[in-house]
Amino acid sequence: YDTEKKINNILNTIIILQPLFIVLSYVFLFLAVSFDLLMSNDIYMLILVPIGSSSLAIYMAYTTKLNKLSNYNFLVKLKVIVPMIILFFSVSLAFIFDRNYSQIYSFLIAYIIIFLLIFFKTSFQNFKLSIIKNILVDNKRFLIYSLPSDILNSFNNIGFPILLYYFYDLKAVGLYFLAMKLVKAPTSLILSSISHVYNQQASDLINQHRYQKVFNLTRTLQFKIALYLLPFLILVSLLAPTAFDLVFGDNWRASGELIKYFAVFIFFNGIYSPISQIGNFLEKQNILLFFNLSLIFSNLIIFVSLNNMFSFENVLLISSISGAIHFIWLNFFMNKQLKLKSK
């Protein structure tokens, strides 16, 4: 009970501190973007970005809570429902907004709604400001590493399309966003179920200090994921242009053609995704923070330095390869830590 109460207090603290993060994000955005952009209709999208990023960070903190409390059944349901909500809004908003805008707005609005669901499900009974102070003092590692890492990770997910929009036109961003979501939707359903089983088994084994078993489980699981993802992504890359043409119309064919440019990132991200909690199990939150920082800055460097030299597709490919290298390194590091602990 004490553990559950402590975890709930940490989640409540994160939720209460989010307005501070949102205000700081607005200050940064309004200092960083041009005056013309602030005066355009796109200001509404900029207003939603910090709220959407904050909502995604809270969603990630909530999934961490479910993992800590071994509530795996609800966790896997949540990870199945979330992509479906995003996909629903993606299709629905396409009839309301410009189809390119709809792809961005659907992602932001979906996570805001998910946050509201979490907020109303979370109990703040007997939660006092003094508890926040105690949480901040007693969980320095969490505040220094985990919380910033979750926020950066949410920015990687939500901020990346906005980064694209800063360098390219809205049509390119909309095409990319639709392609990414439609590829991730079926894979996330399967990977979420795998993650549910892995987290439960890995957590129990680590509590028993049976690291060799965790290492063997991880390697076997990732090999099976690779056997599923590789043919799936090859097939989707080949068939998506024709499928998008038939389902969405000729204007969206280009969206299907983009998949082959980021398939390598989806592959290595997918291999690591089901075991992503291993960093928390091994208390390597500092490494996760470094990983997310590096991923953000590498994308910034790539798009700032190459957007005028190469086409959007080629810069997207370079960015995807960079992201894939990041996940290859992170996966290698975590597996090495498991191997070292098994000796």
PDB file of C-alpha atoms in Angstrom, residues 62-324:
ATOM      1  CA  TYR A  62       0.948   6.962 -16.095  1.00  0.00           C
ATOM      2  CA  THR A  63       2.151   3.907 -18.052  1.00  0.00           C
ATOM      3  CA  THR A  64       5.278   3.853 -15.845  1.00  0.00           C
ATOM      4  CA  LYS A  65       2.993   3.849 -12.796  1.00  0.00           C
ATOM      5  CA  LEU A  66       1.046   0.878 -14.196  1.00  0.00           C
ATOM      6  CA  ASN A  67       4.327  -0.962 -14.778  1.00  0.00           C
ATOM      7  CA  LYS A  68       5.549  -0.239 -11.250  1.00  0.00           C
ATOM      8  CA  LEU A  69       2.269  -1.513  -9.775  1.00  0.00           C
ATOM      9  CA  SER A  70       2.287  -4.540 -12.134  1.00  0.00           C
ATOM     10  CA  ASN A  71      -1.101  -3.516 -13.547  1.00  0.00           C
ATOM     11  CA  TYR A  72      -0.230  -5.042 -16.900  1.00  0.00           C
ATOM     12  CA  ASN A  73      -3.764  -5.900 -18.028  1.00  0.00           C
ATOM     13  CA  PHE A  74      -4.904  -2.276 -17.939  1.00  0.00           C
ATOM     14  CA  LEU A  75      -1.566  -1.151 -19.419  1.00  0.00           C
ATOM     15  CA  VAL A  76      -1.907  -3.293 -22.533  1.00  0.00           C
ATOM     16  CA  LYS A  77      -5.527  -2.132 -22.970  1.00  0.00           C
ATOM     17  CA  LEU A  78      -4.366   1.478 -22.745  1.00  0.00           C
ATOM     18  CA  LYS A  79      -1.629   0.933 -25.328  1.00  0.00           C
ATOM     19  CA  VAL A  80      -4.171  -0.581 -27.700  1.00  0.00           C
ATOM     20  CA  ILE A  81      -6.765   2.168 -27.157  1.00  0.00           C
ATOM     21  CA  VAL A  82      -4.392   5.139 -27.596  1.00  0.00           C
ATOM     22  CA  PRO A  83      -3.426   4.444 -31.266  1.00  0.00           C
ATOM     23  CA  MET A  84      -7.108   3.832 -32.048  1.00  0.00           C
ATOM     24  CA  ILE A  85      -8.063   7.221 -30.571  1.00  0.00           C
ATOM     25  CA  ILE A  86      -5.344   8.934 -32.621  1.00  0.00           C
ATOM     26  CA  LEU A  87      -6.463   7.154 -35.795  1.00  0.00           C
ATOM     27  CA  PHE A  88     -10.113   8.047 -35.117  1.00  0.00           C
ATOM     28  CA  PHE A  89      -9.314  11.747 -34.794  1.00  0.00           C
ATOM     29  CA  SER A  90      -7.031  11.605 -37.815  1.00  0.00           C
ATOM     30  CA  VAL A  91      -9.889  10.421 -40.024  1.00  0.00           C
ATOM     31  CA  SER A  92     -12.614  12.506 -38.352  1.00  0.00           C
ATOM     32  CA  LEU A  93     -10.744  15.817 -38.399  1.00  0.00           C
ATOM     33  CA  ALA A  94      -9.870  15.343 -42.064  1.00  0.00           C
ATOM     34  CA  PHE A  95     -13.510  16.274 -42.788  1.00  0.00           C
ATOM     35  CA  ILE A  96     -13.298  19.429 -40.640  1.00  0.00           C
ATOM     36  CA  PHE A  97      -9.831  20.883 -41.265  1.00  0.00           C
ATOM     37  CA  ASP A  98      -7.543  20.986 -44.224  1.00  0.00           C
ATOM     38  CA  ARG A  99      -6.379  17.381 -44.594  1.00  0.00           C
ATOM     39  CA  ASN A 100      -2.764  18.365 -43.906  1.00  0.00           C
ATOM     40  CA  TYR A 101      -3.676  20.234 -40.724  1.00  0.00           C
ATOM     41  CA  SER A 102      -5.881  17.350 -39.577  1.00  0.00           C
ATOM     42  CA  GLN A 103      -2.918  14.987 -39.255  1.00  0.00           C
ATOM     43  CA  ILE A 104      -1.184  17.280 -36.763  1.00  0.00           C
ATOM     44  CA  TYR A 105      -4.291  18.387 -34.873  1.00  0.00           C
ATOM     45  CA  SER A 106      -5.514  14.804 -34.480  1.00  0.00           C
ATOM     46  CA  PHE A 107      -2.304  13.776 -32.707  1.00  0.00           C
ATOM     47  CA  LEU A 108      -2.336  16.763 -30.363  1.00  0.00           C
ATOM     48  CA  ILE A 109      -6.055  16.619 -29.542  1.00  0.00           C
ATOM     49  CA  ALA A 110      -5.997  12.841 -29.009  1.00  0.00           C
ATOM     50  CA  TYR A 111      -3.291  13.077 -26.331  1.00  0.00           C
ATOM     51  CA  ILE A 112      -5.061  15.992 -24.647  1.00  0.00           C
ATOM     52  CA  ILE A 113      -8.193  13.839 -24.396  1.00  0.00           C
ATOM     53  CA  ILE A 114      -6.106  10.925 -23.075  1.00  0.00           C
ATOM     54  CA  PHE A 115      -4.672  13.272 -20.433  1.00  0.00           C
ATOM     55  CA  LEU A 116      -8.193  14.323 -19.405  1.00  0.00           C
ATOM     56  CA  LEU A 117      -9.159  10.658 -19.018  1.00  0.00           C
ATOM     57  CA  ILE A 118      -6.089  10.074 -16.825  1.00  0.00           C
ATOM     58  CA  PHE A 119      -6.763  13.258 -14.861  1.00  0.00           C
ATOM     59  CA  PHE A 120     -10.341  12.271 -13.991  1.00  0.00           C
ATOM     60  CA  LYS A 121      -9.211   8.723 -13.164  1.00  0.00           C
ATOM     61  CA  THR A 122      -6.511  10.044 -10.799  1.00  0.00           C
ATOM     62  CA  SER A 123      -7.430  10.673  -7.174  1.00  0.00           C
ATOM     63  CA  PHE A 124      -6.116  13.845  -5.513  1.00  0.00           C
ATOM     64  CA  GLN A 125      -7.800  13.063  -2.216  1.00  0.00           C
ATOM     65  CA  ASN A 126      -5.627  14.028   0.796  1.00  0.00           C
ATOM     66  CA  PHE A 127      -2.945  15.319  -1.585  1.00  0.00           C
ATOM     67  CA  LYS A 128      -1.288  18.416  -0.092  1.00  0.00           C
ATOM     68  CA  LEU A 129       1.336  20.874  -1.257  1.00  0.00           C
ATOM     69  CA  SER A 130       3.667  19.548   1.443  1.00  0.00           C
ATOM     70  CA  ILE A 131       3.628  16.193  -0.365  1.00  0.00           C
ATOM     71  CA  ILE A 132       5.019  17.881  -3.498  1.00  0.00           C
ATOM     72  CA  LYS A 133       7.928  19.226  -1.460  1.00  0.00           C
ATOM     73  CA  ASN A 134       8.639  15.769  -0.028  1.00  0.00           C
ATOM     74  CA  ILE A 135       8.438  14.181  -3.476  1.00  0.00           C
ATOM     75  CA  LEU A 136      10.875  16.741  -4.885  1.00  0.00           C
ATOM     76  CA  VAL A 137      13.331  16.129  -2.043  1.00  0.00           C
ATOM     77  CA  ASP A 138      13.041  12.319  -1.877  1.00  0.00           C
ATOM     78  CA  ASN A 139      13.023  11.614  -5.632  1.00  0.00           C
ATOM     79  CA  LYS A 140      15.879  13.715  -6.946  1.00  0.00           C
ATOM     80  CA  ARG A 141      16.941  11.050  -9.446  1.00  0.00           C
ATOM     81  CA  PHE A 142      13.421  10.940 -10.846  1.00  0.00           C
ATOM     82  CA  LEU A 143      13.270  14.731 -11.159  1.00  0.00           C
ATOM     83  CA  ILE A 144      16.768  15.099 -12.585  1.00  0.00           C
ATOM     84  CA  TYR A 145      16.573  12.249 -15.089  1.00  0.00           C
ATOM     85  CA  SER A 146      13.191  10.548 -15.536  1.00  0.00           C
ATOM     86  CA  LEU A 147      10.857  13.541 -15.744  1.00  0.00           C
ATOM     87  CA  PRO A 148      13.050  15.566 -18.178  1.00  0.00           C
ATOM     88  CA  SER A 149      13.577  12.390 -20.218  1.00  0.00           C
ATOM     89  CA  ASP A 150       9.811  11.777 -20.476  1.00  0.00           C
ATOM     90  CA  ILE A 151       9.227  15.408 -21.494  1.00  0.00           C
ATOM     91  CA  LEU A 152      11.973  15.210 -24.139  1.00  0.00           C
ATOM     92  CA  ASN A 153      10.582  11.915 -25.371  1.00  0.00           C
ATOM     93  CA  SER A 154       7.138  13.479 -25.726  1.00  0.00           C
ATOM     94  CA  PHE A 155       8.707  16.386 -27.607  1.00  0.00           C
ATOM     95  CA  ASN A 156      10.425  13.889 -29.914  1.00  0.00           C
ATOM     96  CA  ASN A 157       7.008  12.416 -30.693  1.00  0.00           C
ATOM     97  CA  ILE A 158       4.971  15.614 -30.986  1.00  0.00           C
ATOM     98  CA  GLY A 159       7.624  18.198 -31.771  1.00  0.00           C
ATOM     99  CA  PHE A 160       9.141  16.343 -34.734  1.00  0.00           C
ATOM    100  CA  PRO A 161       6.261  17.127 -37.140  1.00  0.00           C
ATOM    101  CA  ILE A 162       6.394  20.758 -35.977  1.00  0.00           C
ATOM    102  CA  LEU A 163      10.130  20.749 -36.682  1.00  0.00           C
ATOM    103  CA  LEU A 164       9.351  19.484 -40.190  1.00  0.00           C
ATOM    104  CA  TYR A 165       6.799  22.250 -40.659  1.00  0.00           C
ATOM    105  CA  TYR A 166       9.426  24.837 -39.732  1.00  0.00           C
ATOM    106  CA  PHE A 167      11.542  23.753 -42.732  1.00  0.00           C
ATOM    107  CA  TYR A 168       8.970  22.368 -45.179  1.00  0.00           C
ATOM    108  CA  ASP A 169       5.431  23.122 -46.328  1.00  0.00           C
ATOM    109  CA  LEU A 170       2.363  21.837 -44.534  1.00  0.00           C
ATOM    110  CA  LYS A 171       1.553  19.306 -47.263  1.00  0.00           C
ATOM    111  CA  ALA A 172       4.852  17.460 -46.736  1.00  0.00           C
ATOM    112  CA  VAL A 173       4.244  17.356 -42.972  1.00  0.00           C
ATOM    113  CA  GLY A 174       0.687  16.053 -43.424  1.00  0.00           C
ATOM    114  CA  LEU A 175       1.824  13.340 -45.838  1.00  0.00           C
ATOM    115  CA  TYR A 176       4.534  12.198 -43.419  1.00  0.00           C
ATOM    116  CA  PHE A 177       2.224  12.250 -40.398  1.00  0.00           C
ATOM    117  CA  LEU A 178      -0.476  10.138 -42.085  1.00  0.00           C
ATOM    118  CA  ALA A 179       2.066   7.582 -43.317  1.00  0.00           C
ATOM    119  CA  MET A 180       3.727   7.304 -39.900  1.00  0.00           C
ATOM    120  CA  LYS A 181       0.438   6.826 -38.044  1.00  0.00           C
ATOM    121  CA  LEU A 182      -0.953   4.223 -40.428  1.00  0.00           C
ATOM    122  CA  VAL A 183       2.257   2.185 -40.236  1.00  0.00           C
ATOM    123  CA  LYS A 184       2.489   2.463 -36.448  1.00  0.00           C
ATOM    124  CA  ALA A 185      -1.174   1.603 -35.805  1.00  0.00           C
ATOM    125  CA  PRO A 186      -0.982  -2.149 -36.626  1.00  0.00           C
ATOM    126  CA  THR A 187       2.532  -2.592 -35.232  1.00  0.00           C
ATOM    127  CA  SER A 188       1.701  -0.874 -31.941  1.00  0.00           C
ATOM    128  CA  LEU A 189      -1.195  -3.269 -31.293  1.00  0.00           C
ATOM    129  CA  ILE A 190       1.117  -6.278 -31.550  1.00  0.00           C
ATOM    130  CA  LEU A 191       4.110  -4.683 -29.818  1.00  0.00           C
ATOM    131  CA  SER A 192       1.919  -3.503 -26.911  1.00  0.00           C
ATOM    132  CA  SER A 193       0.768  -7.069 -26.283  1.00  0.00           C
ATOM    133  CA  ILE A 194       4.374  -8.292 -26.412  1.00  0.00           C
ATOM    134  CA  SER A 195       5.459  -5.481 -24.087  1.00  0.00           C
ATOM    135  CA  HIS A 196       2.769  -6.516 -21.591  1.00  0.00           C
ATOM    136  CA  VAL A 197       4.148 -10.059 -21.351  1.00  0.00           C
ATOM    137  CA  TYR A 198       7.797  -8.970 -21.341  1.00  0.00           C
ATOM    138  CA  ASN A 199       7.442  -6.306 -18.635  1.00  0.00           C
ATOM    139  CA  GLN A 200       5.684  -8.715 -16.324  1.00  0.00           C
ATOM    140  CA  GLN A 201       8.270 -11.463 -16.771  1.00  0.00           C
ATOM    141  CA  ALA A 202      11.307  -9.152 -16.765  1.00  0.00           C
ATOM    142  CA  SER A 203      10.160  -7.329 -13.629  1.00  0.00           C
ATOM    143  CA  ASP A 204       9.697 -10.601 -11.725  1.00  0.00           C
ATOM    144  CA  LEU A 205      13.083 -11.955 -12.887  1.00  0.00           C
ATOM    145  CA  ILE A 206      14.943  -8.750 -12.015  1.00  0.00           C
ATOM    146  CA  ASN A 207      13.378  -8.744  -8.548  1.00  0.00           C
ATOM    147  CA  GLN A 208      14.830 -12.252  -8.197  1.00  0.00           C
ATOM    148  CA  HIS A 209      18.225 -11.047  -9.577  1.00  0.00           C
ATOM    149  CA  ARG A 210      17.993 -13.577 -12.419  1.00  0.00           C
ATOM    150  CA  TYR A 211      19.603 -11.288 -15.003  1.00  0.00           C
ATOM    151  CA  GLN A 212      20.782 -14.070 -17.301  1.00  0.00           C
ATOM    152  CA  LYS A 213      17.169 -15.160 -17.706  1.00  0.00           C
ATOM    153  CA  VAL A 214      16.171 -11.558 -18.516  1.00  0.00           C
ATOM    154  CA  PHE A 215      19.001 -11.330 -21.057  1.00  0.00           C
ATOM    155  CA  ASN A 216      17.941 -14.577 -22.767  1.00  0.00           C
ATOM    156  CA  LEU A 217      14.284 -13.510 -22.713  1.00  0.00           C
ATOM    157  CA  THR A 218      15.164 -10.128 -24.241  1.00  0.00           C
ATOM    158  CA  ARG A 219      17.301 -11.562 -27.052  1.00  0.00           C
ATOM    159  CA  THR A 220      14.688 -14.196 -27.963  1.00  0.00           C
ATOM    160  CA  LEU A 221      11.868 -11.666 -27.929  1.00  0.00           C
ATOM    161  CA  GLN A 222      13.714  -9.138 -30.077  1.00  0.00           C
ATOM    162  CA  PHE A 223      14.653 -11.810 -32.614  1.00  0.00           C
ATOM    163  CA  LYS A 224      10.969 -12.749 -32.991  1.00  0.00           C
ATOM    164  CA  ILE A 225       9.972  -9.086 -33.334  1.00  0.00           C
ATOM    165  CA  ALA A 226      12.571  -8.639 -36.095  1.00  0.00           C
ATOM    166  CA  LEU A 227      11.149 -11.660 -37.949  1.00  0.00           C
ATOM    167  CA  TYR A 228       7.709 -10.015 -37.866  1.00  0.00           C
ATOM    168  CA  LEU A 229       8.715  -6.406 -38.586  1.00  0.00           C
ATOM    169  CA  LEU A 230      11.131  -6.969 -41.464  1.00  0.00           C
ATOM    170  CA  PRO A 231       8.715  -8.630 -43.949  1.00  0.00           C
ATOM    171  CA  PHE A 232       5.867  -6.364 -42.779  1.00  0.00           C
ATOM    172  CA  LEU A 233       7.815  -3.160 -43.481  1.00  0.00           C
ATOM    173  CA  ILE A 234       9.138  -4.437 -46.811  1.00  0.00           C
ATOM    174  CA  LEU A 235       5.608  -5.346 -47.887  1.00  0.00           C
ATOM    175  CA  VAL A 236       4.123  -2.032 -46.693  1.00  0.00           C
ATOM    176  CA  SER A 237       6.886  -0.024 -48.398  1.00  0.00           C
ATOM    177  CA  LEU A 238       6.128  -1.743 -51.697  1.00  0.00           C
ATOM    178  CA  LEU A 239       2.312  -1.755 -51.539  1.00  0.00           C
ATOM    179  CA  ALA A 240       1.517   1.451 -49.607  1.00  0.00           C
ATOM    180  CA  PRO A 241       1.607   3.888 -52.575  1.00  0.00           C
ATOM    181  CA  THR A 242      -1.006   1.865 -54.479  1.00  0.00           C
ATOM    182  CA  ALA A 243      -3.067   1.249 -51.305  1.00  0.00           C
ATOM    183  CA  PHE A 244      -3.071   4.941 -50.356  1.00  0.00           C
ATOM    184  CA  ASP A 245      -4.089   5.828 -53.915  1.00  0.00           C
ATOM    185  CA  LEU A 246      -7.049   3.437 -53.797  1.00  0.00           C
ATOM    186  CA  VAL A 247      -8.236   4.314 -50.262  1.00  0.00           C
ATOM    187  CA  PHE A 248      -7.479   8.047 -49.926  1.00  0.00           C
ATOM    188  CA  GLY A 249      -7.153   9.175 -53.531  1.00  0.00           C
ATOM    189  CA  ASP A 250      -4.304  10.100 -55.857  1.00  0.00           C
ATOM    190  CA  ASN A 251      -3.282  13.140 -53.761  1.00  0.00           C
ATOM    191  CA  TRP A 252      -2.277  10.852 -50.910  1.00  0.00           C
ATOM    192  CA  ARG A 253      -0.196   8.427 -52.989  1.00  0.00           C
ATOM    193  CA  ALA A 254       2.912  10.412 -52.042  1.00  0.00           C
ATOM    194  CA  SER A 255       2.201   9.633 -48.388  1.00  0.00           C
ATOM    195  CA  GLY A 256       2.530   5.908 -49.108  1.00  0.00           C
ATOM    196  CA  GLU A 257       5.748   6.521 -50.987  1.00  0.00           C
ATOM    197  CA  LEU A 258       7.287   8.173 -47.907  1.00  0.00           C
ATOM    198  CA  ILE A 259       7.154   4.967 -45.857  1.00  0.00           C
ATOM    199  CA  LYS A 260      10.296   3.500 -47.387  1.00  0.00           C
ATOM    200  CA  TYR A 261      12.232   6.571 -46.236  1.00  0.00           C
ATOM    201  CA  PHE A 262      11.505   6.041 -42.524  1.00  0.00           C
ATOM    202  CA  ALA A 263      10.988   2.244 -42.446  1.00  0.00           C
ATOM    203  CA  VAL A 264      14.492   1.698 -41.034  1.00  0.00           C
ATOM    204  CA  PHE A 265      13.621   3.875 -38.021  1.00  0.00           C
ATOM    205  CA  ILE A 266      10.322   2.019 -37.434  1.00  0.00           C
ATOM    206  CA  PHE A 267      12.211  -1.291 -37.568  1.00  0.00           C
ATOM    207  CA  PHE A 268      14.820  -0.526 -34.886  1.00  0.00           C
ATOM    208  CA  ASN A 269      12.379   1.514 -32.792  1.00  0.00           C
ATOM    209  CA  GLY A 270       9.974  -1.434 -32.915  1.00  0.00           C
ATOM    210  CA  ILE A 271      12.660  -3.883 -31.807  1.00  0.00           C
ATOM    211  CA  TYR A 272      13.450  -1.763 -28.741  1.00  0.00           C
ATOM    212  CA  SER A 273       9.924  -0.526 -27.953  1.00  0.00           C
ATOM    213  CA  PRO A 274       8.573  -3.621 -26.098  1.00  0.00           C
ATOM    214  CA  ILE A 275      11.608  -3.681 -23.770  1.00  0.00           C
ATOM    215  CA  SER A 276      11.708   0.100 -23.258  1.00  0.00           C
ATOM    216  CA  GLN A 277      10.963  -0.252 -19.520  1.00  0.00           C
ATOM    217  CA  ILE A 278      14.254  -2.111 -19.024  1.00  0.00           C
ATOM    218  CA  GLY A 279      16.002   1.245 -18.544  1.00  0.00           C
ATOM    219  CA  ASN A 280      13.773   1.941 -15.545  1.00  0.00           C
ATOM    220  CA  PHE A 281      14.140  -1.622 -14.224  1.00  0.00           C
ATOM    221  CA  LEU A 282      17.951  -1.241 -14.329  1.00  0.00           C
ATOM    222  CA  GLU A 283      17.776   2.347 -12.999  1.00  0.00           C
ATOM    223  CA  LYS A 284      19.514   3.776 -16.072  1.00  0.00           C
ATOM    224  CA  GLN A 285      17.313   6.861 -16.325  1.00  0.00           C
ATOM    225  CA  ASN A 286      20.399   9.030 -16.868  1.00  0.00           C
ATOM    226  CA  ILE A 287      21.159   7.062 -20.041  1.00  0.00           C
ATOM    227  CA  LEU A 288      17.574   7.497 -21.244  1.00  0.00           C
ATOM    228  CA  LEU A 289      17.874  11.264 -20.688  1.00  0.00           C
ATOM    229  CA  PHE A 290      21.120  11.358 -22.693  1.00  0.00           C
ATOM    230  CA  PHE A 291      19.474   9.287 -25.436  1.00  0.00           C
ATOM    231  CA  ASN A 292      16.489  11.646 -25.771  1.00  0.00           C
ATOM    232  CA  LEU A 293      18.709  14.740 -25.744  1.00  0.00           C
ATOM    233  CA  SER A 294      20.942  13.261 -28.425  1.00  0.00           C
ATOM    234  CA  LEU A 295      17.952  12.274 -30.563  1.00  0.00           C
ATOM    235  CA  ILE A 296      16.496  15.790 -30.455  1.00  0.00           C
ATOM    236  CA  PHE A 297      19.769  17.569 -31.205  1.00  0.00           C
ATOM    237  CA  SER A 298      20.725  15.186 -34.002  1.00  0.00           C
ATOM    238  CA  ASN A 299      17.379  15.852 -35.726  1.00  0.00           C
ATOM    239  CA  LEU A 300      17.831  19.599 -35.287  1.00  0.00           C
ATOM    240  CA  ILE A 301      21.324  19.463 -36.766  1.00  0.00           C
ATOM    241  CA  ILE A 302      20.195  17.303 -39.690  1.00  0.00           C
ATOM    242  CA  PHE A 303      17.244  19.508 -40.679  1.00  0.00           C
ATOM    243  CA  VAL A 304      19.018  22.823 -40.072  1.00  0.00           C
ATOM    244  CA  SER A 305      22.114  21.851 -42.066  1.00  0.00           C
ATOM    245  CA  LEU A 306      20.608  19.709 -44.841  1.00  0.00           C
ATOM    246  CA  ASN A 307      17.141  21.089 -45.622  1.00  0.00           C
ATOM    247  CA  ASN A 308      18.460  23.376 -48.372  1.00  0.00           C
ATOM    248  CA  MET A 309      20.848  20.780 -49.786  1.00  0.00           C
ATOM    249  CA  PHE A 310      18.597  17.743 -50.260  1.00  0.00           C
ATOM    250  CA  SER A 311      14.954  16.931 -50.931  1.00  0.00           C
ATOM    251  CA  PHE A 312      12.514  16.336 -48.076  1.00  0.00           C
ATOM    252  CA  GLU A 313      12.559  12.579 -48.739  1.00  0.00           C
ATOM    253  CA  ASN A 314      16.348  12.324 -48.538  1.00  0.00           C
ATOM    254  CA  VAL A 315      16.602  14.435 -45.377  1.00  0.00           C
ATOM    255  CA  LEU A 316      13.852  12.274 -43.845  1.00  0.00           C
ATOM    256  CA  LEU A 317      15.895   9.180 -44.755  1.00  0.00           C
ATOM    257  CA  ILE A 318      19.047  10.607 -43.128  1.00  0.00           C
ATOM    258  CA  SER A 319      17.050  11.524 -40.010  1.00  0.00           C
ATOM    259  CA  SER A 320      15.553   8.016 -39.897  1.00  0.00           C
ATOM    260  CA  ILE A 321      18.985   6.407 -40.176  1.00  0.00           C
ATOM    261  CA  SER A 322      20.226   8.662 -37.375  1.00  0.00           C
ATOM    262  CA  GLY A 323      17.247   7.647 -35.200  1.00  0.00           C
ATOM    263  CA  ALA A 324      17.842   3.977 -36.033  1.00  0.00           C
TER     264      ALA A 324
END
